[in-house]
């Protein structure tokens, strides 16, 4: 989570080997280790290495836990997110829908995991430009999260942020701005001023202002976000690099 991928990888590999020695090749904890290593590779963009691990973890969980188990739905969801990040939208959509339906069957229609699945499917539709489909799912996820977890919960802030991203991508800037500001304020209240999610919210709001040419409003937000990211995540974390590049791009635009 700090972006120290080279440090994390040998630990994941060692844990996987140890679990196999102690528990055998066919154990749910082996599937969990495979999933964790796949998450690491996916976060690095090492998709060809992540995909077979996700598939192996999925097959193992089905064998050991049965086709109808929440951990199977989690595997389907993770594999779908990998496909989404590769632009393999049709593959991702079928898995996300399968995971959503399974989660509803196993956990009921009113469960935080259902809201998460709705949110993931909405983000897929957003990336495809299917904005009306995405909006209805995001609103449903937001309302469900508020009902189940209360109005003041970090997951509510995440839903607000994702809905703002949708409006931003549609050019609905005034709608997006209000939600970005609300999500930022909530994250500060619930997580503290120095949390990485606060940096994400600051960056998103800055991007909105940047795209509107509101450079004097965007720049201090980028600076705040960068300071938090460098302190909490490190200077070489992908999120830190992204914020730094956004700030540099803004400054070049202002000079040109």
Coordinates of C-alpha atoms in Angstrom, one line a residue:
X1 CA 0.0 0.0 0.0
X2 CA 3.1 2.3 0.3
X3 CA 4.1 1.4 -3.2
X4 CA 7.2 -0.6 -1.9
X5 CA 6.4 -3.4 -4.4
X6 CA 9.9 -4.8 -4.5
X7 CA 9.9 -5.3 -0.7
X8 CA 6.4 -6.8 -0.8
X9 CA 6.9 -9.3 -3.6
X10 CA 9.4 -11.6 -1.9
X11 CA 7.3 -11.6 1.3
X12 CA 4.2 -12.7 -0.6
X13 CA 6.2 -15.4 -2.4
X14 CA 7.7 -16.6 0.9
X15 CA 4.3 -16.7 2.6
X16 CA 2.8 -18.6 -0.3
X17 CA 5.6 -21.2 -0.2
X18 CA 5.3 -21.6 3.6
X19 CA 1.5 -22.0 3.5
X20 CA 1.9 -24.7 0.8
X21 CA 4.5 -26.5 3.0
X22 CA 2.4 -26.3 6.1
X23 CA -1.1 -26.8 4.8
X24 CA -0.7 -28.5 1.5
X25 CA -1.2 -27.2 -2.1
X26 CA -5.0 -27.5 -1.8
X27 CA -6.0 -25.2 1.1
X28 CA -8.1 -21.9 1.1
X29 CA -5.2 -20.0 2.6
X30 CA -3.2 -20.9 -0.5
X31 CA -5.9 -19.3 -2.7
X32 CA -5.7 -16.2 -0.5
X33 CA -2.0 -16.0 -0.9
X34 CA -2.3 -16.4 -4.7
X35 CA -4.9 -13.6 -4.7
X36 CA -2.7 -11.3 -2.7
X37 CA 0.2 -11.8 -5.0
X38 CA -2.0 -11.2 -8.0
X39 CA -3.2 -8.0 -6.4
X40 CA 0.4 -6.8 -6.1
X41 CA 1.1 -7.6 -9.8
X42 CA -2.1 -6.0 -10.9
X43 CA -1.2 -2.8 -9.0
X44 CA 2.2 -2.7 -10.8
X45 CA 0.5 -3.2 -14.2
X46 CA 2.0 -6.7 -14.5
X47 CA -1.3 -8.0 -15.9
X48 CA 0.0 -11.1 -17.6
X49 CA 1.5 -12.3 -14.3
X50 CA -1.5 -11.4 -12.3
X51 CA -4.2 -13.1 -14.5
X52 CA -3.1 -16.7 -14.1
X53 CA -2.8 -16.3 -10.3
X54 CA -6.3 -14.9 -10.1
X55 CA -7.6 -17.7 -12.3
X56 CA -5.8 -20.3 -10.1
X57 CA -7.2 -18.8 -6.9
X58 CA -10.7 -18.7 -8.4
X59 CA -10.5 -22.4 -9.5
X60 CA -9.1 -23.4 -6.1
X61 CA -11.8 -21.6 -4.1
X62 CA -14.5 -23.2 -6.3
X63 CA -13.0 -26.7 -5.6
X64 CA -12.5 -26.2 -1.9
X65 CA -15.5 -23.9 -1.0
X66 CA -18.0 -24.7 -3.7
X67 CA -19.2 -22.5 -6.6
X68 CA -21.5 -20.5 -4.2
X69 CA -19.3 -18.9 -1.7
X70 CA -18.5 -15.2 -0.9
X71 CA -14.8 -15.8 -1.5
X72 CA -15.6 -17.0 -5.0
X73 CA -17.5 -13.8 -5.6
X74 CA -14.4 -11.8 -4.4
X75 CA -12.2 -13.7 -6.9
X76 CA -14.6 -13.0 -9.7
X77 CA -14.6 -9.3 -8.7
X78 CA -10.8 -9.1 -8.6
X79 CA -10.3 -10.8 -11.9
X80 CA -13.0 -8.5 -13.4
X81 CA -11.2 -5.4 -12.1
X82 CA -8.0 -6.6 -13.8
X83 CA -9.8 -7.0 -17.1
X84 CA -11.3 -3.6 -16.7
X85 CA -7.9 -2.0 -16.2
X86 CA -6.8 -3.7 -19.4
X87 CA -9.8 -2.4 -21.3
X88 CA -11.2 -5.9 -21.7
X89 CA -14.7 -4.6 -20.9
X90 CA -16.9 -7.4 -22.1
X91 CA -14.8 -10.0 -20.1
X92 CA -15.0 -7.7 -17.0
X93 CA -18.7 -7.0 -17.3
X94 CA -19.8 -10.7 -17.3
X95 CA -17.7 -11.4 -14.2
X96 CA -18.9 -8.3 -12.4
X97 CA -22.5 -9.2 -13.1
X98 CA -21.9 -12.8 -11.9
X99 CA -20.2 -11.5 -8.8
X100 CA -23.0 -9.1 -8.1
X101 CA -25.7 -11.7 -8.5
X102 CA -23.8 -14.2 -6.3
X103 CA -23.3 -11.7 -3.6
X104 CA -27.0 -10.9 -3.5
X105 CA -27.9 -14.6 -3.3
X106 CA -25.4 -15.3 -0.6
X107 CA -25.5 -12.2 1.5
X108 CA -28.9 -10.6 0.6
X109 CA -29.8 -7.5 -1.4
X110 CA -28.9 -5.2 1.5
X111 CA -25.3 -5.8 2.3
X112 CA -22.2 -3.6 2.0
X113 CA -20.6 -6.1 -0.4
X114 CA -23.5 -5.6 -2.8
X115 CA -22.9 -1.8 -2.7
X116 CA -19.3 -2.5 -3.5
X117 CA -20.2 -4.7 -6.5
X118 CA -22.7 -2.1 -7.8
X119 CA -19.9 0.5 -7.5
X120 CA -17.4 -1.6 -9.4
X121 CA -19.9 -2.3 -12.2
X122 CA -20.7 1.4 -12.4
X123 CA -17.0 2.3 -12.7
X124 CA -16.8 -0.1 -15.6
X125 CA -19.7 1.5 -17.4
X126 CA -18.2 4.9 -16.7
X127 CA -15.0 3.9 -18.4
X128 CA -17.0 2.8 -21.4
X129 CA -18.9 6.0 -21.6
X130 CA -22.2 4.3 -20.5
X131 CA -22.9 7.2 -18.2
X132 CA -26.7 6.7 -17.6
X133 CA -26.1 3.1 -16.7
X134 CA -23.2 4.1 -14.4
X135 CA -25.1 6.9 -12.7
X136 CA -28.1 4.8 -11.7
X137 CA -25.8 2.1 -10.1
X138 CA -23.7 4.7 -8.3
X139 CA -26.7 6.4 -6.8
X140 CA -28.1 3.0 -5.8
X141 CA -24.7 2.2 -4.2
X142 CA -24.6 5.5 -2.4
X143 CA -28.1 5.2 -1.0
X144 CA -27.4 1.6 0.1
X145 CA -24.1 2.5 1.8
X146 CA -25.8 5.3 3.7
X147 CA -28.6 3.0 4.9
X148 CA -26.3 0.2 6.0
X149 CA -23.3 2.2 7.3
X150 CA -24.7 5.6 8.2
X151 CA -24.2 9.0 6.6
X152 CA -20.8 9.5 8.2
X153 CA -18.7 6.6 6.9
X154 CA -15.6 6.5 4.7
X155 CA -17.4 4.3 2.2
X156 CA -20.0 7.1 1.7
X157 CA -17.2 9.5 0.9
X158 CA -15.9 7.0 -1.7
X159 CA -19.3 6.7 -3.3
X160 CA -19.6 10.5 -3.4
X161 CA -16.1 10.7 -5.0
X162 CA -17.0 8.1 -7.6
X163 CA -20.2 9.9 -8.5
X164 CA -18.3 13.1 -8.8
X165 CA -15.8 11.4 -11.2
X166 CA -18.7 10.4 -13.4
X167 CA -20.1 13.9 -13.5
X168 CA -16.6 15.3 -14.1
X169 CA -16.2 12.9 -17.1
X170 CA -19.5 14.2 -18.5
X171 CA -18.5 17.8 -18.2
X172 CA -21.1 18.3 -15.4
X173 CA -18.6 20.4 -13.5
X174 CA -20.8 22.2 -11.0
X175 CA -22.4 18.8 -10.0
X176 CA -19.0 17.2 -9.7
X177 CA -17.5 20.1 -7.7
X178 CA -20.2 19.9 -5.0
X179 CA -19.6 16.2 -4.5
X180 CA -15.8 16.4 -4.6
X181 CA -16.0 19.1 -1.8
X182 CA -18.4 17.0 0.2
X183 CA -16.2 13.9 -0.1
X184 CA -13.1 15.8 0.8
X185 CA -14.7 17.3 3.9
X186 CA -16.0 13.9 5.0
X187 CA -12.7 12.2 4.5
X188 CA -11.0 14.9 6.6
X189 CA -13.5 14.5 9.4
X190 CA -13.4 10.7 9.4
X191 CA -9.8 9.9 8.4
X192 CA -7.9 13.0 9.4
X193 CA -6.2 15.7 7.3
X194 CA -3.1 13.6 6.5
X195 CA -4.8 10.5 5.1
X196 CA -3.9 9.3 1.5
X197 CA -7.6 9.4 0.6
X198 CA -7.6 13.1 1.5
X199 CA -4.7 13.5 -1.0
X200 CA -6.8 11.7 -3.6
X201 CA -9.8 14.0 -3.0
X202 CA -7.6 17.1 -3.2
X203 CA -6.1 15.9 -6.4
X204 CA -9.5 15.1 -8.0
X205 CA -10.8 18.6 -7.1
X206 CA -7.6 20.2 -8.4
X207 CA -8.0 18.3 -11.7
X208 CA -11.6 19.6 -12.0
X209 CA -10.4 23.2 -11.5
X210 CA -7.4 22.6 -13.8
X211 CA -9.7 21.3 -16.7
X212 CA -11.7 24.5 -16.3
X213 CA -8.6 26.7 -16.5
X214 CA -9.1 27.7 -12.8
X215 CA -5.3 27.3 -12.2
X216 CA -5.0 29.6 -9.2
X217 CA -7.5 27.4 -7.4
X218 CA -6.1 24.1 -8.6
X219 CA -2.4 24.7 -7.8
X220 CA -2.6 25.0 -4.0
X221 CA -4.7 21.8 -3.9
X222 CA -2.1 19.9 -5.9
X223 CA 0.6 21.2 -3.5
X224 CA -1.4 20.0 -0.5
X225 CA -2.1 16.7 -2.1
X226 CA 1.6 16.2 -3.0
X227 CA 2.8 17.0 0.5
X228 CA 0.4 14.4 2.0
X229 CA 1.2 11.8 -0.6
X230 CA 5.0 12.2 -0.1
X231 CA 4.7 12.0 3.6
X232 CA 2.3 9.1 3.8
X233 CA 3.1 7.1 0.7
X234 CA 6.6 8.1 -0.2
X235 CA 8.0 10.0 -3.1
X236 CA 8.1 7.0 -5.5
X237 CA 4.5 5.8 -4.9
X238 CA 2.4 5.8 -8.2
X239 CA -0.2 8.1 -6.6
X240 CA 2.6 10.6 -5.5
X241 CA 4.1 10.5 -9.0
X242 CA 0.7 11.1 -10.6
X243 CA 0.0 14.2 -8.4
X244 CA 3.5 15.5 -9.0
X245 CA 3.0 15.2 -12.8
X246 CA -0.4 16.9 -12.6
X247 CA 1.2 19.9 -10.7
X248 CA 4.1 20.1 -13.2
X249 CA 1.7 20.0 -16.2
X250 CA -0.4 22.8 -14.6
X251 CA 2.7 25.0 -14.1
X252 CA 3.8 24.4 -17.7
X253 CA 0.3 25.4 -19.0
X254 CA 0.4 28.6 -16.9
X255 CA 3.7 29.6 -18.4
X256 CA 2.8 28.9 -22.0

